[in-house]
Short mmCIF file of C-alpha atoms in Angstrom, two decimals:
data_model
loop_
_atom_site.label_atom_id
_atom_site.label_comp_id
_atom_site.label_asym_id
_atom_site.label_seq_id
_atom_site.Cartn_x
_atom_site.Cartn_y
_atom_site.Cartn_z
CA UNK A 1 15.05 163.15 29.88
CA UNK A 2 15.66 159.58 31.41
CA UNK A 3 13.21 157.09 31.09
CA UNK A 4 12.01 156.27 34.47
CA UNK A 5 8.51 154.52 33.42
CA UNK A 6 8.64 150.72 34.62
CA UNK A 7 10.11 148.25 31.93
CA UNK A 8 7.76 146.33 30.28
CA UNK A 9 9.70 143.74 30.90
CA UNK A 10 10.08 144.06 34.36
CA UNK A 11 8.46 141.59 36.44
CA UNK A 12 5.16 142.35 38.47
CA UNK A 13 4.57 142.18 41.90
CA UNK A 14 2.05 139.29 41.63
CA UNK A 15 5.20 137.51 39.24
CA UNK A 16 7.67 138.92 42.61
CA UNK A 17 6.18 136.93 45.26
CA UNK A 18 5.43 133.61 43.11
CA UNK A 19 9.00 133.67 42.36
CA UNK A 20 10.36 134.28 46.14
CA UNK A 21 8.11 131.41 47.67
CA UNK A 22 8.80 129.40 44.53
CA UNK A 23 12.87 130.24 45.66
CA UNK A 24 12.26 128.86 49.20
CA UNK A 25 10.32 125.91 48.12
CA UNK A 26 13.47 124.90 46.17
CA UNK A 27 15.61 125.31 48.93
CA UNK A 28 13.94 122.91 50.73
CA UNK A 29 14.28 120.58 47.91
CA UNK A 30 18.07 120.53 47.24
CA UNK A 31 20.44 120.06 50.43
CA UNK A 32 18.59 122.05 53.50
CA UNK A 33 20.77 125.34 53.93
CA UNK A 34 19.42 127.32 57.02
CA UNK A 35 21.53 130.13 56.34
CA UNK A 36 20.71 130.69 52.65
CA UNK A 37 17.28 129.95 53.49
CA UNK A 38 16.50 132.72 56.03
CA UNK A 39 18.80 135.04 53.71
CA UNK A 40 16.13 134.07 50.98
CA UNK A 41 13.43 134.91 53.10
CA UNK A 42 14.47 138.35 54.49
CA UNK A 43 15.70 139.53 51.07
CA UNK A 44 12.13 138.26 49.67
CA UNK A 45 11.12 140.31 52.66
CA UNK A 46 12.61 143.25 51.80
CA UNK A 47 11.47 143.47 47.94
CA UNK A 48 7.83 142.27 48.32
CA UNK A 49 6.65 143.84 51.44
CA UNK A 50 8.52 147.57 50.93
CA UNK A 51 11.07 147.98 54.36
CA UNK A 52 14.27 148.99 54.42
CA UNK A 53 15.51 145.85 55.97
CA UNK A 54 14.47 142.97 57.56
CA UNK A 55 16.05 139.79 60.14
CA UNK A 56 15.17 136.70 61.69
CA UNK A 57 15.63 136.04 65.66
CA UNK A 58 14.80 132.45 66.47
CA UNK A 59 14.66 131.05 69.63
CA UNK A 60 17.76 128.80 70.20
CA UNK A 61 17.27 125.23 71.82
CA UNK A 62 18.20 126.71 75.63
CA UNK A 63 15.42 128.61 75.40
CA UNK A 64 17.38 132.13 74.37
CA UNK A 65 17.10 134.61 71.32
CA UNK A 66 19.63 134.08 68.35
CA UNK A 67 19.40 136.81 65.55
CA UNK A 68 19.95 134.57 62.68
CA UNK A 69 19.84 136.83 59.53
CA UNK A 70 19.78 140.10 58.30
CA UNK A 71 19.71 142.42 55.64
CA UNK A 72 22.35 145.06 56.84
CA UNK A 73 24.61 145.58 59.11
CA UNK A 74 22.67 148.49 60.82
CA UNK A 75 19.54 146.09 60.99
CA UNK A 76 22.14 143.14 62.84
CA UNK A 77 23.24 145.97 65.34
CA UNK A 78 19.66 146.88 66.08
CA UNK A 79 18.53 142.85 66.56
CA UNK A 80 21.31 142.10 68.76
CA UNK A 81 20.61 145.36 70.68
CA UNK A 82 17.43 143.85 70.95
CA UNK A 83 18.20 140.79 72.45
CA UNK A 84 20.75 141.61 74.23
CA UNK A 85 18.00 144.43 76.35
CA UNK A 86 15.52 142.11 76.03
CA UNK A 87 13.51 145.07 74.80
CA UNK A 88 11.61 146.02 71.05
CA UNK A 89 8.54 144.77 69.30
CA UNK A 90 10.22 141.78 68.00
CA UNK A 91 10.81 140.39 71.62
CA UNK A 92 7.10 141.37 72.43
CA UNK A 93 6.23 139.45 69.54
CA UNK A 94 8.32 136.25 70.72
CA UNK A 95 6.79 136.16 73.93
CA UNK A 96 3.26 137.35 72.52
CA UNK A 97 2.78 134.95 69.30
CA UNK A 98 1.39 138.47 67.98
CA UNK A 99 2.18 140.76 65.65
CA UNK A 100 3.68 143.60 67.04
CA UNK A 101 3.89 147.33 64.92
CA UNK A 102 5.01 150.29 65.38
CA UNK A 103 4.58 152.71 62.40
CA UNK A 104 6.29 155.62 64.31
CA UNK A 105 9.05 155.22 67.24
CA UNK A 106 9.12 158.44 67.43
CA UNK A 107 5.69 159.07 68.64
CA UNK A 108 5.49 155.50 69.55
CA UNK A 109 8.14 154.28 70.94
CA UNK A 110 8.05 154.75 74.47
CA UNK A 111 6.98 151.58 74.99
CA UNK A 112 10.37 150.35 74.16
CA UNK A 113 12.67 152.88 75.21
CA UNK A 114 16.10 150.93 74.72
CA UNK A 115 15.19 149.70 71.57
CA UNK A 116 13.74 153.08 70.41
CA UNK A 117 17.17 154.74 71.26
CA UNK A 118 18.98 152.25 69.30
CA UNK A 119 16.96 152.06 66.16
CA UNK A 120 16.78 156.33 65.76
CA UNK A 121 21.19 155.53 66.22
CA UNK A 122 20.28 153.17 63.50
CA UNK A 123 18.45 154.89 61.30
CA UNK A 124 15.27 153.02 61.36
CA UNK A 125 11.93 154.91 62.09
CA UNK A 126 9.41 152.11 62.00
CA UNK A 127 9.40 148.57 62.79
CA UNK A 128 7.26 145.43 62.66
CA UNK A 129 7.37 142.15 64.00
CA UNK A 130 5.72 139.35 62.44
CA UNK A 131 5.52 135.56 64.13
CA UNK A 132 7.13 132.64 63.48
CA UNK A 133 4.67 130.00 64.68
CA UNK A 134 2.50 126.71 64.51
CA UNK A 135 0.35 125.66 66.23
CA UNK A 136 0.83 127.89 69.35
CA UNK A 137 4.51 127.20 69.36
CA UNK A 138 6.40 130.27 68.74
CA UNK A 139 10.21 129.38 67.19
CA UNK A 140 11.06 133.19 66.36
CA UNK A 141 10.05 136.56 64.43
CA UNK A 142 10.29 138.33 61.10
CA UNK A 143 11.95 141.61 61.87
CA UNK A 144 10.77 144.21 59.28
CA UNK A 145 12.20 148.42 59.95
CA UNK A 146 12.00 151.08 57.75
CA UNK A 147 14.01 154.41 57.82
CA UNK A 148 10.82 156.50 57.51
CA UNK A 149 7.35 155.92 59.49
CA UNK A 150 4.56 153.80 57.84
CA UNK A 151 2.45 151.25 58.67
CA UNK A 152 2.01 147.60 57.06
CA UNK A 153 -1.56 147.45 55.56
CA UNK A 154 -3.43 144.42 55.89
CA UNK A 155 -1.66 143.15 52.63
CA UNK A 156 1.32 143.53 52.98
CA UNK A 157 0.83 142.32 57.10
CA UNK A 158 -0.50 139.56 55.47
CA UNK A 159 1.90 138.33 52.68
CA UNK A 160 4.37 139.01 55.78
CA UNK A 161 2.51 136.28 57.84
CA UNK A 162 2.77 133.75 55.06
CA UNK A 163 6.54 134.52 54.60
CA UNK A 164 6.92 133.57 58.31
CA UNK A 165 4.46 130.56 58.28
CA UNK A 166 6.42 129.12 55.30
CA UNK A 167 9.92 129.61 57.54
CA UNK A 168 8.49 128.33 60.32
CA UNK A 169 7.47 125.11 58.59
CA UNK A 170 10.50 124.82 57.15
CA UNK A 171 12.56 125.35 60.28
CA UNK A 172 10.79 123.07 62.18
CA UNK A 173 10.53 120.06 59.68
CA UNK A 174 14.78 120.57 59.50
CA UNK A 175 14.96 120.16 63.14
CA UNK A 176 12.29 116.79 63.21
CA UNK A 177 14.70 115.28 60.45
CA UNK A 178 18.04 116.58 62.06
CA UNK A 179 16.06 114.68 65.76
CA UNK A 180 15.38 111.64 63.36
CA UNK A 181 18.33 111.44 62.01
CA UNK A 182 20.16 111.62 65.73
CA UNK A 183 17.49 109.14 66.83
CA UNK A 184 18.58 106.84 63.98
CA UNK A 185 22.24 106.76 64.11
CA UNK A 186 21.88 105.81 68.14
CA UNK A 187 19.48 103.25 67.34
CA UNK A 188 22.17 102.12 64.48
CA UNK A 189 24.78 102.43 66.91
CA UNK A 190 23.08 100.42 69.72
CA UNK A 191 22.03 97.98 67.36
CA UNK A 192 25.67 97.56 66.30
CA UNK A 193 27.26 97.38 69.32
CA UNK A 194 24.69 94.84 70.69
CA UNK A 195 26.23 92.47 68.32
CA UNK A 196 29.78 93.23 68.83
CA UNK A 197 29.22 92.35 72.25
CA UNK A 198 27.05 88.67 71.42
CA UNK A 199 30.28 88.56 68.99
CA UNK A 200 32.57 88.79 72.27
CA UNK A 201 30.58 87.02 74.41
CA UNK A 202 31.03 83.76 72.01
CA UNK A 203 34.51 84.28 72.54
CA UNK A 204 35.05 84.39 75.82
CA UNK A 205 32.45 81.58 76.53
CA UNK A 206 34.49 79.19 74.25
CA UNK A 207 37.83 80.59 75.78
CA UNK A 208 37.14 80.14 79.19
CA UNK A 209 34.32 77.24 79.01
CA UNK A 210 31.76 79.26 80.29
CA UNK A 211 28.06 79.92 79.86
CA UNK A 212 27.14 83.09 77.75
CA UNK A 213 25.58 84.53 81.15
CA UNK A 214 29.36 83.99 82.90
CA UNK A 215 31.35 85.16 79.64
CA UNK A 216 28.86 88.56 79.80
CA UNK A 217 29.26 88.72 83.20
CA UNK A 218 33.23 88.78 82.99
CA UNK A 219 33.34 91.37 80.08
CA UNK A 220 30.91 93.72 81.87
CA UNK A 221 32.99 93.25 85.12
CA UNK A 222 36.07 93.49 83.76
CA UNK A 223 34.63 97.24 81.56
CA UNK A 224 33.16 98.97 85.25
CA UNK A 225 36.73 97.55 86.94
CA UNK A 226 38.85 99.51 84.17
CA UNK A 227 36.20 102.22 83.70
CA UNK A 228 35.85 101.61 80.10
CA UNK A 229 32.83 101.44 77.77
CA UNK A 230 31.27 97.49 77.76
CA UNK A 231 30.70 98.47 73.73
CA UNK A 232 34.65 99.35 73.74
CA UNK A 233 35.78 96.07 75.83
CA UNK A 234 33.71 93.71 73.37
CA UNK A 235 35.29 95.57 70.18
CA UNK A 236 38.46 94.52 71.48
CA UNK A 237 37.47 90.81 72.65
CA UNK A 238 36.20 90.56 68.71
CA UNK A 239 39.39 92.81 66.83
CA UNK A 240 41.95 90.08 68.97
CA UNK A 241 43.51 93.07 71.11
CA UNK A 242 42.23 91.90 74.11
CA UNK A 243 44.16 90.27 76.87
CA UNK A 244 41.46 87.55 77.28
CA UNK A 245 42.27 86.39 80.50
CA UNK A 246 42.70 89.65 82.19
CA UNK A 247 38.97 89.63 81.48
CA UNK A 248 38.05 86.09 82.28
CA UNK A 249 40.76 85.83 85.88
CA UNK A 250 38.36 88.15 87.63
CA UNK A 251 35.56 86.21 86.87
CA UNK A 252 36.06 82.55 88.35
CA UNK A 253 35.28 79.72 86.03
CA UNK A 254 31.80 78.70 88.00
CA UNK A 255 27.98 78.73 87.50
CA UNK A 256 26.36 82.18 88.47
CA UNK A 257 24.40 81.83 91.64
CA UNK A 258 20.63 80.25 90.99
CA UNK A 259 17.84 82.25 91.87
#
């Protein structure tokens, strides 16, 4: 007869889940992957916590639902059903910051009677929602179905939550870096083209003998005339494409008014 007695060298639960949040907290190490992460997370899902398949809907930055992962194609059909009914206990638990379970849509399911029809098509029979939140701020939900009934005890409800929490933080300290790193390069940028445009304003003042306030005058005159970026105008003052005194005619050689 086969052997069907666990391996002793198989790894324990306990050794399961040290070794999946051990996996993300790599991830966030090397080069930030969203994609590989959330796969990471619903396949650690999936193995520690004893569901048929799992995904992650986040909310997407116009306010709308995005399913961003699953583990099957049947569990994708059933989270874009979802969202696209706005119906389920995963969109309950969006709007909630709850958990939402249902250990039975067949018995239980009338509360979601879109969603039920399209998980039985499906195949799933239960489903749970876990959030994806800090600090009040819900960003999405752990989507966990199964293809026969059964409820999440506290443990495994719990080990869920911490799957989530750990995504969540994650997720959201990629998008403060991503917003500092946008923040950054415009500063950079500003900071750049402020001296490009000193740069061009030297020019022109020595060009057409004027004062720095006249020679910034003409080149920001002569950028609204030709509907062209004052940044742009001065890069061209300072490269030596510019027709100089196209900018500086429009401007007549004379002090600016006095206060």
């Amino acid at each position: 007869m086969p052997d069907h007695s666990p391996r002793a060298d198989a790894p324990t639960r306990e050794q399961r889940v040290s070794r999946t949040f051990v996996a993300l907290a790599d991830s966030l190490v090397d080069e930030f992957d969203i994609a590989e992460f959330l796969d990471l997370l619903t396949t650690g899902a999936v193995d520690l916590l004893s569901v048929a398949a799992a995904g992650v809907i986040l909310r997407a930055p116009g306010g709308g639902l995005e399913v961003l992962s699953s583990t099957s194609r049947q569990a994708d059909l059933l989270e874009q059903f979802a969202v696209q009914v706005d119906d389920g206990p995963c969109i309950d638990c969006v709007r909630s910051g709850v958990a939402v379970t249902c250990a039975d849509l067949d018995t239980d399911g009338w509360r979601w009677p879109r969603y039920t029809a399209g998980a039985q098509e499906c195949g799933f029979r239960c489903a749970h929602a876990i959030p994806m939140r800090l600090r009040g701020e819900t960003i999405g939900v752990l989507s966990l179905l199964g293809t026969e009934p059964g409820a999440l005890d506290d443990e495994r409800l719990g080990l869920g939550q911490a799957l989530a929490d750990v995504t969540t933080i994650a997720i959201l300290q990629h998008r403060a870096i991503e917003l500092g790193d946008r923040l950054s390069t415009q500063l950079r940028t500003a900071l750049d083209s402020r001296v490009v445009i000193e740069q061009a304003k030297g020019i022109l003042a020595q060009r057409g003998a004027l004062s720095m306030d006249e020679s910034f005058a003409a080149l920001r005159g002569y950028a609204r005339s030709h509907s062209q970026r004052l940044a742009a105008v001065a890069g061209a003052v300072v490269a030596g494409t510019a027709d100089l005194d196209a900018i500086l005619i429009p401007g007549p050689r004379r002090s600016m008014p006095q206060a």
